[in-house]
PDB file of C-alpha atoms in Angstrom:
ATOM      1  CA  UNK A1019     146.040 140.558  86.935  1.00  0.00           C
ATOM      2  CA  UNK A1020     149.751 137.258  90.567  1.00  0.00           C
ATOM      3  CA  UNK A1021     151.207 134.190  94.745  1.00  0.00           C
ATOM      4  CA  UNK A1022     152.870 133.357  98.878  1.00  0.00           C
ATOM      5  CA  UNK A1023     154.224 132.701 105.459  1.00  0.00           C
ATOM      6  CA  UNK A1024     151.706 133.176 107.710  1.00  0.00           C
ATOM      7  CA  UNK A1025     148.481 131.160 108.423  1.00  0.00           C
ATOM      8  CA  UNK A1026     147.429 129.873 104.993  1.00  0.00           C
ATOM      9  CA  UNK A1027     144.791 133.175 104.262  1.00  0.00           C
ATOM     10  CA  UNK A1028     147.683 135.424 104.869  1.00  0.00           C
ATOM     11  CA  UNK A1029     149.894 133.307 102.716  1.00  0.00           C
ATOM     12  CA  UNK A1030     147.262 133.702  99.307  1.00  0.00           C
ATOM     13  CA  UNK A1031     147.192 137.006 100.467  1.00  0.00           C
ATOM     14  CA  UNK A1032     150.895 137.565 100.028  1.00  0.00           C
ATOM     15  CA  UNK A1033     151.047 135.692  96.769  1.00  0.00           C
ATOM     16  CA  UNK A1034     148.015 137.699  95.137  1.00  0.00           C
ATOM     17  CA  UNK A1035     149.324 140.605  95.736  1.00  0.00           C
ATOM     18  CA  UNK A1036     153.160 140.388  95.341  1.00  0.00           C
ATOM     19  CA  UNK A1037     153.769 138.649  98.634  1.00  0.00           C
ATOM     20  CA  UNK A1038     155.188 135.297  98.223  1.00  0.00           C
ATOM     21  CA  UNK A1039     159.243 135.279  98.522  1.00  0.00           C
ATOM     22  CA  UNK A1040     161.996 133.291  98.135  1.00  0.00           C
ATOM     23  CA  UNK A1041     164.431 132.468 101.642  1.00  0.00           C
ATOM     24  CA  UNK A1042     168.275 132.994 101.535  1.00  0.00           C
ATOM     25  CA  UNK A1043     168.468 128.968 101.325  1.00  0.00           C
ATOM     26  CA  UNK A1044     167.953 128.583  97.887  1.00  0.00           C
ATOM     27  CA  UNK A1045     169.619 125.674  96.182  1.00  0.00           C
ATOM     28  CA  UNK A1046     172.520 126.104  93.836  1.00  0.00           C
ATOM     29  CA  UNK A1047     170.710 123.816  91.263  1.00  0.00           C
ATOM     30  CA  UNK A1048     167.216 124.855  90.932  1.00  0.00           C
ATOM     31  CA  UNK A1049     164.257 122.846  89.627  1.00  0.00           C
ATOM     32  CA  UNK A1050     160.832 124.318  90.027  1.00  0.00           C
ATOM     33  CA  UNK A1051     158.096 122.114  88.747  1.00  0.00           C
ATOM     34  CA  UNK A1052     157.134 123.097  84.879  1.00  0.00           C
ATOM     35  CA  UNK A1053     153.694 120.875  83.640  1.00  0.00           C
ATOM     36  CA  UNK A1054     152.673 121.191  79.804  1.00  0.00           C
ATOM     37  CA  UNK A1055     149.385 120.627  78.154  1.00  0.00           C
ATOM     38  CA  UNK A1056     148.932 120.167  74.337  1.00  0.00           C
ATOM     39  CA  UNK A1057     146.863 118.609  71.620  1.00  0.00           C
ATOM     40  CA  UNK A1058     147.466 118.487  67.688  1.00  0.00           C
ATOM     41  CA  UNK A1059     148.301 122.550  66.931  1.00  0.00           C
ATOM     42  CA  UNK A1060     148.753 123.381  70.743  1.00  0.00           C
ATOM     43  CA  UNK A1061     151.674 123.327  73.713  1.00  0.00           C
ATOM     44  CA  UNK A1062     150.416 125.637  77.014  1.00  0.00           C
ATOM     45  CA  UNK A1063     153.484 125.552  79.856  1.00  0.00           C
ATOM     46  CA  UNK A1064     152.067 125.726  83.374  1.00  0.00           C
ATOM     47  CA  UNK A1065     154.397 127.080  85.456  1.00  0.00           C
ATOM     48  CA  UNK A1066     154.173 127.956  89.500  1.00  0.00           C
ATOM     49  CA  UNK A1067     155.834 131.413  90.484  1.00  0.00           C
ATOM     50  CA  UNK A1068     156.904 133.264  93.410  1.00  0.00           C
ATOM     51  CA  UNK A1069     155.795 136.713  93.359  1.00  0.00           C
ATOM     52  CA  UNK A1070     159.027 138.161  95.609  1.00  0.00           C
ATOM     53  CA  UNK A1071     162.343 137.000  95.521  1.00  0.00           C
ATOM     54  CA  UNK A1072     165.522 137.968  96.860  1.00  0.00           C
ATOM     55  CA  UNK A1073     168.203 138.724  94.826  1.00  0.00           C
ATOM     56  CA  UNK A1074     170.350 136.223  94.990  1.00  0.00           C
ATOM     57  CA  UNK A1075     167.543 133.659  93.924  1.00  0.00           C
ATOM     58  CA  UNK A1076     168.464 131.151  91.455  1.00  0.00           C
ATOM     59  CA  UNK A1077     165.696 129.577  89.768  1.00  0.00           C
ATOM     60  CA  UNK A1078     166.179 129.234  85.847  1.00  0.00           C
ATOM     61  CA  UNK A1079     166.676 126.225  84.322  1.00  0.00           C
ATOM     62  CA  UNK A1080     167.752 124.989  80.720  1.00  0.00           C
ATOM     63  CA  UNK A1081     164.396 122.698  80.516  1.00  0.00           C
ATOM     64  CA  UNK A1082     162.636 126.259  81.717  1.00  0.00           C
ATOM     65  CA  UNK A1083     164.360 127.958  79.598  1.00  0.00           C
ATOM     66  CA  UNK A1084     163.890 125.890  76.108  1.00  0.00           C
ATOM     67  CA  UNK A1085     160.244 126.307  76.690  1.00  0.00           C
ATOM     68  CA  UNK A1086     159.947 130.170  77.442  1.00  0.00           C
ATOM     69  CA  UNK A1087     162.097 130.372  74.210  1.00  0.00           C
ATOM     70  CA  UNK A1088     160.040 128.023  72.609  1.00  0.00           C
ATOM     71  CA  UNK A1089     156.867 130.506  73.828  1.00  0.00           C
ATOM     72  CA  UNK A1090     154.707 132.641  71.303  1.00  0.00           C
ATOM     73  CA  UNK A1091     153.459 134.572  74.492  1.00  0.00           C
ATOM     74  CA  UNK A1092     153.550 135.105  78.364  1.00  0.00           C
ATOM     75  CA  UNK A1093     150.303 134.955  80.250  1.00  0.00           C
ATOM     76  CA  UNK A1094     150.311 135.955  84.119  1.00  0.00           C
ATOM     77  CA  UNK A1095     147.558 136.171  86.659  1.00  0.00           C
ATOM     78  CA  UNK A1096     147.167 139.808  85.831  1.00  0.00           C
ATOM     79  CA  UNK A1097     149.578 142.617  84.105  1.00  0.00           C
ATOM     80  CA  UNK A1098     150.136 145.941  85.479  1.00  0.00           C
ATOM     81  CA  UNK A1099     149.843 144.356  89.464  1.00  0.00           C
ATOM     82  CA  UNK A1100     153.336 146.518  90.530  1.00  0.00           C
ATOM     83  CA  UNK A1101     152.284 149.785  88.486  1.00  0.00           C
ATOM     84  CA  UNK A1102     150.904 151.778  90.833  1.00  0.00           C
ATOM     85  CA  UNK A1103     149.210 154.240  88.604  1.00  0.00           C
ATOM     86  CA  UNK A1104     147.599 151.045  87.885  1.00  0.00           C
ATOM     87  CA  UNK A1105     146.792 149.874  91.478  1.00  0.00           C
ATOM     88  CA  UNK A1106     146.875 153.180  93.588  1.00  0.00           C
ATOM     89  CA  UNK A1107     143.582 154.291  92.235  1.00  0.00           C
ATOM     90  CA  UNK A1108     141.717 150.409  93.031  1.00  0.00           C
ATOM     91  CA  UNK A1109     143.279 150.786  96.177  1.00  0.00           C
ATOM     92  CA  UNK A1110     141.834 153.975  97.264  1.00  0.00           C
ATOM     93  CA  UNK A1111     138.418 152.666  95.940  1.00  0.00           C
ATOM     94  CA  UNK A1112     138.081 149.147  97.604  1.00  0.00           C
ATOM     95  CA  UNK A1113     140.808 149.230 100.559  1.00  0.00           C
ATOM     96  CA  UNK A1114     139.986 152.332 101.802  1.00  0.00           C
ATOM     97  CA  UNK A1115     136.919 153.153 104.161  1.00  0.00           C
ATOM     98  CA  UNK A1116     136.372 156.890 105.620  1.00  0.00           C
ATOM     99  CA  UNK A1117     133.148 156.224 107.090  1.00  0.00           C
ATOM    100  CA  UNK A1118     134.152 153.269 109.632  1.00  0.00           C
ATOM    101  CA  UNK A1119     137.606 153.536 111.416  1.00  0.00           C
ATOM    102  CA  UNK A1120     139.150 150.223 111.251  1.00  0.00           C
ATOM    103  CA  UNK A1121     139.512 150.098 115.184  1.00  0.00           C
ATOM    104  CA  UNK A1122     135.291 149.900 115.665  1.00  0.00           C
ATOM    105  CA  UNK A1123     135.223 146.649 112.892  1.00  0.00           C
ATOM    106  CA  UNK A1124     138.324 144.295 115.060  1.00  0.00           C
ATOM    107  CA  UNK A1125     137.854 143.670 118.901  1.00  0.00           C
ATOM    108  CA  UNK A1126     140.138 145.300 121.272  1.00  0.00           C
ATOM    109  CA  UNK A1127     143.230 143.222 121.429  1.00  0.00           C
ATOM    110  CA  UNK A1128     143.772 142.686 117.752  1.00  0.00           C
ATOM    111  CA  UNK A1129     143.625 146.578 117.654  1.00  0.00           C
ATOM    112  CA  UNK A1130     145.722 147.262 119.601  1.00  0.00           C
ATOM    113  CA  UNK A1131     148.048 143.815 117.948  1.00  0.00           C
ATOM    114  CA  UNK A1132     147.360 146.175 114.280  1.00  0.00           C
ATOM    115  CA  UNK A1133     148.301 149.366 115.927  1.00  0.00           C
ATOM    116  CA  UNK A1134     151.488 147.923 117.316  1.00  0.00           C
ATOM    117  CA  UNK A1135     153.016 146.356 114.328  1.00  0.00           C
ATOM    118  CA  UNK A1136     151.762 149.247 112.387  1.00  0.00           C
ATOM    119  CA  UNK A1137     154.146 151.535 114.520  1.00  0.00           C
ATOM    120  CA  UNK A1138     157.176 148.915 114.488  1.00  0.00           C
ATOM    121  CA  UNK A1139     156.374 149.614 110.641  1.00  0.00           C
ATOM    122  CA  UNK A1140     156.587 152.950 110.557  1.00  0.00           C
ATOM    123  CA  UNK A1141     152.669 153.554 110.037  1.00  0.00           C
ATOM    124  CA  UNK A1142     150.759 155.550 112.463  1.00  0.00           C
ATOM    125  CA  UNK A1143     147.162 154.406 114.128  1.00  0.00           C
ATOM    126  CA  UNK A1144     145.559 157.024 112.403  1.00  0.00           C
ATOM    127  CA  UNK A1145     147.015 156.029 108.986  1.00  0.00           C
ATOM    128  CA  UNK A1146     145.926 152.493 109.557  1.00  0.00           C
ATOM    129  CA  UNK A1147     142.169 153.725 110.900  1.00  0.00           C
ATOM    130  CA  UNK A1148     141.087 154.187 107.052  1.00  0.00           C
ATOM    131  CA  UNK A1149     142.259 151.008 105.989  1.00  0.00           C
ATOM    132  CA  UNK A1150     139.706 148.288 105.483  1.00  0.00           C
ATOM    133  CA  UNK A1151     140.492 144.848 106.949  1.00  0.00           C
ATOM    134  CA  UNK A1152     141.945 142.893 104.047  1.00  0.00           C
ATOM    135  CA  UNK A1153     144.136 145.865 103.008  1.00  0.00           C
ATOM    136  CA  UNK A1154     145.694 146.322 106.565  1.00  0.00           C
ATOM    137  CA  UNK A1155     146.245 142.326 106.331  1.00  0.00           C
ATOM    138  CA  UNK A1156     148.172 142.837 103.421  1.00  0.00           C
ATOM    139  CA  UNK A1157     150.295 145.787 104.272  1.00  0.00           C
ATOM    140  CA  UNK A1158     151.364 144.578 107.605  1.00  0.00           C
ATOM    141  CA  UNK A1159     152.123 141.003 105.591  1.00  0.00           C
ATOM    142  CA  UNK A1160     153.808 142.980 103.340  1.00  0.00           C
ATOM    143  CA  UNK A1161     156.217 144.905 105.329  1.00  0.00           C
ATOM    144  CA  UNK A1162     158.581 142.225 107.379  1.00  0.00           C
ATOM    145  CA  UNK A1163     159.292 140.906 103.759  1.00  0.00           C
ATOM    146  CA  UNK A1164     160.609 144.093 102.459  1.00  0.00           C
ATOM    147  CA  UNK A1165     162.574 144.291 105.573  1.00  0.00           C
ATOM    148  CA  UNK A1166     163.893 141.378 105.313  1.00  0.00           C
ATOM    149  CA  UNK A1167     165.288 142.099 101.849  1.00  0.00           C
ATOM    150  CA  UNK A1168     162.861 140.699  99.374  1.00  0.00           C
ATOM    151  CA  UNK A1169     162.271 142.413  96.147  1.00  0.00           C
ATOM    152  CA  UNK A1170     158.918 142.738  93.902  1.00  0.00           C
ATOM    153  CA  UNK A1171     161.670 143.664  91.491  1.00  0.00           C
ATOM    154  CA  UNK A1172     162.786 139.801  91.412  1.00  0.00           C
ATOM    155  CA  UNK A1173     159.584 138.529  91.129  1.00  0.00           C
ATOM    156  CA  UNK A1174     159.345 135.778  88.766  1.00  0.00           C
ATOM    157  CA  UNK A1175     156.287 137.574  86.549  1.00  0.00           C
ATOM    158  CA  UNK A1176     158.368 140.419  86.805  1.00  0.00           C
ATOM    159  CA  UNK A1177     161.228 139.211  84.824  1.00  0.00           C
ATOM    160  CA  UNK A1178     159.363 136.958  82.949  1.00  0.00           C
ATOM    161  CA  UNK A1179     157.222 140.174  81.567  1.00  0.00           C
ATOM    162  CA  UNK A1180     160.406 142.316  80.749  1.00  0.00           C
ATOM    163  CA  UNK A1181     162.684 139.560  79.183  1.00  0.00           C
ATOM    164  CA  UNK A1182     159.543 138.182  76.716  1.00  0.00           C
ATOM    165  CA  UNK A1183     158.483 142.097  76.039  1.00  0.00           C
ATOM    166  CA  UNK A1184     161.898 142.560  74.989  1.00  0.00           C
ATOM    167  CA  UNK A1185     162.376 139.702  72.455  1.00  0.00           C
ATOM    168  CA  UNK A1186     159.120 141.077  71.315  1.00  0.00           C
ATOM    169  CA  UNK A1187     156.958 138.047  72.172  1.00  0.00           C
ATOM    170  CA  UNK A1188     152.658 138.902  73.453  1.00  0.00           C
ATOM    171  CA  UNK A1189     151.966 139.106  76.648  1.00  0.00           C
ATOM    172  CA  UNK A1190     148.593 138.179  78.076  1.00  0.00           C
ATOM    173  CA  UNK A1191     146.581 138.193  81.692  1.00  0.00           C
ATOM    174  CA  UNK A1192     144.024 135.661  83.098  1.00  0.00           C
ATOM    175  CA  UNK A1193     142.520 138.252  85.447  1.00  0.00           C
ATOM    176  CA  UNK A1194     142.177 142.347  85.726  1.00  0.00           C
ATOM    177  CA  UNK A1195     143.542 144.158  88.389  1.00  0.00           C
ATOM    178  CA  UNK A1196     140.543 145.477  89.675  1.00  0.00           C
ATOM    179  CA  UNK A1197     139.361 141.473  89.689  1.00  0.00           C
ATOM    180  CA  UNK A1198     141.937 140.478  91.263  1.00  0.00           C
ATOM    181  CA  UNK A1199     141.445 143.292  93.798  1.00  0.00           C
ATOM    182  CA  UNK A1200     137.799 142.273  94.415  1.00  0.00           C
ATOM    183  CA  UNK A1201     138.554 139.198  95.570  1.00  0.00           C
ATOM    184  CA  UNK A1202     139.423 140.822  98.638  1.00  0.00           C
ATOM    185  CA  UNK A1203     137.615 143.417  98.715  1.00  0.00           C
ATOM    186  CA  UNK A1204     134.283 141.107  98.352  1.00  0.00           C
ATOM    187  CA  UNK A1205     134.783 138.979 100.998  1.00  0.00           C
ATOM    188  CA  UNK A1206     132.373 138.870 103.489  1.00  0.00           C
ATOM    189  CA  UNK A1207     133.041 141.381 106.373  1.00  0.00           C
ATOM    190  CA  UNK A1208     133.634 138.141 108.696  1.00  0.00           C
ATOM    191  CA  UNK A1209     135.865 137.008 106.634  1.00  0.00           C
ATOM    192  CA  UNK A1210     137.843 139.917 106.155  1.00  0.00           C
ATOM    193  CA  UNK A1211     138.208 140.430 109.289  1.00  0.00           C
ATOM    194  CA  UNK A1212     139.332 136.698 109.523  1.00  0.00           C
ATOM    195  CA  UNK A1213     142.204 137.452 106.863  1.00  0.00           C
ATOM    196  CA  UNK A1214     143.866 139.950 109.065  1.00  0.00           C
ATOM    197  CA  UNK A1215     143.467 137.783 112.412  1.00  0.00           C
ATOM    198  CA  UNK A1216     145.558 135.623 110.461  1.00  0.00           C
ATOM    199  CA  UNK A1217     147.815 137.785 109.480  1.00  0.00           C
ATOM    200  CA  UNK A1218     148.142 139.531 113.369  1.00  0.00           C
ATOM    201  CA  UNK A1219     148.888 135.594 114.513  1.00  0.00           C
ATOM    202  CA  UNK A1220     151.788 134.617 112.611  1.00  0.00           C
ATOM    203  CA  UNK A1221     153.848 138.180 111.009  1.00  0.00           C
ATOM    204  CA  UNK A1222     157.023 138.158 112.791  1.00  0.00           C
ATOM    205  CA  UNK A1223     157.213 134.406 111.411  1.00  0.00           C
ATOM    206  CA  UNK A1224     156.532 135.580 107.976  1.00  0.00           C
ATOM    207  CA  UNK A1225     160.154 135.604 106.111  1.00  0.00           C
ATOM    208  CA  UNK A1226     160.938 132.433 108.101  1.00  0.00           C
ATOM    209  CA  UNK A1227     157.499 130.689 107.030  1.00  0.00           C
ATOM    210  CA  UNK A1228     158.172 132.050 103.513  1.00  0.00           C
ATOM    211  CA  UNK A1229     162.089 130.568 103.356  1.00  0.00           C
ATOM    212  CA  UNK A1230     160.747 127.392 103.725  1.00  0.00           C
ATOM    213  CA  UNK A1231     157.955 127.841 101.117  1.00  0.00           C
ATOM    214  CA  UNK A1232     160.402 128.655  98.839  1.00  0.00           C
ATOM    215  CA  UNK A1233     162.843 126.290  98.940  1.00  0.00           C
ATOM    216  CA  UNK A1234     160.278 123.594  98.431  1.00  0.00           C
ATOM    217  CA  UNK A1235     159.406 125.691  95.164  1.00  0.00           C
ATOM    218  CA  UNK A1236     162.948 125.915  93.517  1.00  0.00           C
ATOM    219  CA  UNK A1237     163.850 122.027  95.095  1.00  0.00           C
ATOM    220  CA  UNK A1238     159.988 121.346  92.837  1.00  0.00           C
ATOM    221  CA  UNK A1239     158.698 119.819  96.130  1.00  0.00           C
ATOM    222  CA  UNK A1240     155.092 120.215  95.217  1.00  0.00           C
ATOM    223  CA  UNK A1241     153.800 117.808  98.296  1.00  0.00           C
ATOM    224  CA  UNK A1242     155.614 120.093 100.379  1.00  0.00           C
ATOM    225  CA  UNK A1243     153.995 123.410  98.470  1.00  0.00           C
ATOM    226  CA  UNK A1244     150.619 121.595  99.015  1.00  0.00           C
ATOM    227  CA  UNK A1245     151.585 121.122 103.102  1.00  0.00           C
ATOM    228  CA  UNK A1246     152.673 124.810 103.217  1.00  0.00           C
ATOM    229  CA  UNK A1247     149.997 126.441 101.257  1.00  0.00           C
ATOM    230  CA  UNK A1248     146.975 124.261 100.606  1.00  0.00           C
ATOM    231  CA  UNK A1249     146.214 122.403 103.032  1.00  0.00           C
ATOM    232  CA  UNK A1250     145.742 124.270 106.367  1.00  0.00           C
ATOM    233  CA  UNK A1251     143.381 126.959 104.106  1.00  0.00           C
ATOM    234  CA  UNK A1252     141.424 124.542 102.643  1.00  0.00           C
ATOM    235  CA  UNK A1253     140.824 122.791 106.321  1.00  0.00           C
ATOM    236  CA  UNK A1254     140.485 125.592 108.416  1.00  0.00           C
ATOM    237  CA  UNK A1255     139.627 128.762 106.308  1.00  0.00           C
ATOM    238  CA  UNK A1256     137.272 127.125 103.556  1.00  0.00           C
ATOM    239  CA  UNK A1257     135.790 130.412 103.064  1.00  0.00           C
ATOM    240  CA  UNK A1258     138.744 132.286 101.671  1.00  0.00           C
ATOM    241  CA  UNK A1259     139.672 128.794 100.226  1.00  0.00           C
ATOM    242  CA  UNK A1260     136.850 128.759  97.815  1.00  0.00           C
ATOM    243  CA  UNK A1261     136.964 131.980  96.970  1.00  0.00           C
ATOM    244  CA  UNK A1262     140.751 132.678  96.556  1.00  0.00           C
ATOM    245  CA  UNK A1263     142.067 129.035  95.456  1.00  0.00           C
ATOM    246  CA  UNK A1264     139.224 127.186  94.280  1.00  0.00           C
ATOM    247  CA  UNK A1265     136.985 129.759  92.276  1.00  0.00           C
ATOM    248  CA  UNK A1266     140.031 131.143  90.741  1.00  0.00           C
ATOM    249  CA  UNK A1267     141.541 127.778  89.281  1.00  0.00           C
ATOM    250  CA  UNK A1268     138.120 126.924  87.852  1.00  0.00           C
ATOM    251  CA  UNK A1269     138.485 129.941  86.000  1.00  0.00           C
ATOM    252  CA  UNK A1270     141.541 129.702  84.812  1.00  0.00           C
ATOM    253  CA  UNK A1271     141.276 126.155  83.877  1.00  0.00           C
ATOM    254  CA  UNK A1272     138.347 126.852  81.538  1.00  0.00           C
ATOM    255  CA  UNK A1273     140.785 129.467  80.042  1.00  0.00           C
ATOM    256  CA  UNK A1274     143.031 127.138  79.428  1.00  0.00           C
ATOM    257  CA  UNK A1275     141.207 124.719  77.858  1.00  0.00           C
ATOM    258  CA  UNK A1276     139.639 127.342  75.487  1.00  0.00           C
ATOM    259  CA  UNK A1277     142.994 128.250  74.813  1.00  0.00           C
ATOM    260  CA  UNK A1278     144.422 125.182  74.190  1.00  0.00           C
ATOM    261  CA  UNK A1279     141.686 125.044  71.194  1.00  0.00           C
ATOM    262  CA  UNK A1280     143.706 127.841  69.415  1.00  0.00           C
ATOM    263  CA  UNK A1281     147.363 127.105  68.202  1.00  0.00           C
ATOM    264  CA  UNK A1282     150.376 128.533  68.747  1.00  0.00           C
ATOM    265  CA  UNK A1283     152.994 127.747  72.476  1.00  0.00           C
ATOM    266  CA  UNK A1284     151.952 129.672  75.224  1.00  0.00           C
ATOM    267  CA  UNK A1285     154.219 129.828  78.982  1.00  0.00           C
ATOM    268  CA  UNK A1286     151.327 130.645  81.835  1.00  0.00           C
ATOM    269  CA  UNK A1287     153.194 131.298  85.047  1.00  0.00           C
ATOM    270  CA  UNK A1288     150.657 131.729  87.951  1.00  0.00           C
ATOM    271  CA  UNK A1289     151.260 131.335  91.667  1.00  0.00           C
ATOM    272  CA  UNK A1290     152.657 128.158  92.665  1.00  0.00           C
ATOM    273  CA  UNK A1291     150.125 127.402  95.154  1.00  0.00           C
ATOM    274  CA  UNK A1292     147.562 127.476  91.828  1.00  0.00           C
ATOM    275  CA  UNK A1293     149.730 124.457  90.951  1.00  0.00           C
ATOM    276  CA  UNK A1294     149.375 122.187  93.926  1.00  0.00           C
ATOM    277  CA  UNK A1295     146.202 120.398  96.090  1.00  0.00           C
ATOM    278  CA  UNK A1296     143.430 118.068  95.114  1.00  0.00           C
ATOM    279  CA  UNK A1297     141.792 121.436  93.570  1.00  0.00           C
ATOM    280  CA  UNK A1298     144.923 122.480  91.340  1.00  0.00           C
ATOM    281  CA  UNK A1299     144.807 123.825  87.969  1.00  0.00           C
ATOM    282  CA  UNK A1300     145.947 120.367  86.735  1.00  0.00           C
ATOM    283  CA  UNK A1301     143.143 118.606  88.588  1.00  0.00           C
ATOM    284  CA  UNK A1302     140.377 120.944  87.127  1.00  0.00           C
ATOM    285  CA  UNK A1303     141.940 120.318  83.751  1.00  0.00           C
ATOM    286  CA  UNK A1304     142.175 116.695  84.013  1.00  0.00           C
ATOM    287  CA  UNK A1305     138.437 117.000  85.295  1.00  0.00           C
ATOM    288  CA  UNK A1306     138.008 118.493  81.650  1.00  0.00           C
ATOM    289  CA  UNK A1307     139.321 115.660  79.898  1.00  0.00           C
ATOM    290  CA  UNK A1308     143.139 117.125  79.511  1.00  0.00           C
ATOM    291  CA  UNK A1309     145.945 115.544  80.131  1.00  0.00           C
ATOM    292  CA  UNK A1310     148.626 117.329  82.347  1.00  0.00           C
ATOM    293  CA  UNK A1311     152.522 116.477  81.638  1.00  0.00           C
ATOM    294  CA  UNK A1312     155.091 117.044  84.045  1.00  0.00           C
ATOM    295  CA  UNK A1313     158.347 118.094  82.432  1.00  0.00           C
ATOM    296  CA  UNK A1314     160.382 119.287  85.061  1.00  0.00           C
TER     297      UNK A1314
END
């Protein structure tokens, strides 16, 4: 079934899971970066999203928006990811542990750092206790963006799902929720564990981290996306790397290029940071023998 702020694990966290956002300096002209692949019978649209975005956000364009027009179908990382009747359930089963209290699986000072913001959140200790590692990462990445008045609502897949449901176009996901889920909730324990250090390090520089993300997405700065997202995961958190960057792209590109053996325009909009880095979507497919045109 989605994205991404704080040290580069926290930042896929926040993008997976409706966590990447857009900063109040957005520019008045926007020009995210839009790729296309084709052959003979075939056009695919590659295009890098932000999961969360304030309102005021501009980001459409007329070259975006002759090619969603142009579009026989959406595809997204994975549908349903804001429904909680959806979610709620997968979250209960792989985020939530009754048998080990979260304080006995963190040493004592990043306890007591998770207890702390949890309570400047509004979320008791004993709330936070259940909660396995990678889910407390994510909630307590989570909340300062909320706060600070970004909106799943204005997500790009968000409106992107609603405006091509209602012109009655198909809609289509590379992942399941519960997938997408797993990736988390599979990670080693050390590196779960690892995700929320992260996270504890850098959250009250989260919206601030995020502004600046953002604005290198709408300005379609993609060596600055790769500075802000890639690079510091892939260098210091290979790990989470692999498993949240680099397996997922190989998937998706092999999609793609059984996709692109079909006919018919398709508009994939994934998470920007999907888009950018030696191990990008584009690089995989090029890898593959497909040729990757930027058009915006």
């Amino acid at each position: 079934m989605l994205r991404s702020s704080v040290k580069a694990a926290r930042r896929v966290v926040v993008g997976l899971v409706s966590v990447l956002a857009l900063g109040a300096a957005t520019p008045s002209l926007a020009d995210p970066a839009l790729w296309k692949i084709q052959d003979h019978d075939s056009t695919i649209y590659l295009f890098g999203t932000v999961h969360v975005l304030r309102p005021e956000t501009q980001w459409r364009s007329p070259k975006l928006d002759a090619a969603l027009k142009s579009s026989d179908e959406l595809v997204v990382e994975v549908l349903g990811a804001t429904d909680m009747a959806v979610m709620q359930p997968l979250i209960v089963k792989y985020g939530i542990d009754q048998a080990t209290p979260l304080s006995k699986k963190l040493a004592a000072a990043d306890w007591e750092k998770t207890k702390t913001y949890g309570q400047e959140m509004g979320m008791p200790s004993a709330a936070l206790e259940a909660f396995r590692p990678w889910m407390a990462a994510i909630t307590l990445a989570m909340a300062p963006m909320l706060k600070a008045g970004f909106d799943p609502k204005k997500g790009v897949e968000q409106v992107l799902t609603a405006e091509l449901k209602a012109d009655g176009k198909g809609l289509g996901q590379l992942e399941t929720a519960e997938q997408q889920i797993r990736f988390f909730a599979d990670l080693p324990a050390a590196d779960e564990v690892l995700l929320l250090k992260s996270t504890l390090d850098e959250v009250d520089e989260g919206p601030a981290k995020l502004d600046a993300m953002v604005k290198a997405w709408a300005d379609g700065d993609v060596k600055a996306l790769e500075g802000q997202f890639v690079t510091e995961m892939r260098t210091k958190y290979k790990p989470l790397y692999n498993t949240l960057i680099l397996g997922r792209n190989t998937a998706w590109a092999d999609q793609l290029k059984t996709k692109l053996d079909g006919k018919g325009v398709s508009f994939v909009a994934v998470g920007a940071g999907h888009l950018v880095g030696p191990d990008s979507v584009q690089a995989l497919l090029d890898k593959r023998g497909i040729k990757v045109e930027r058009v915006q």
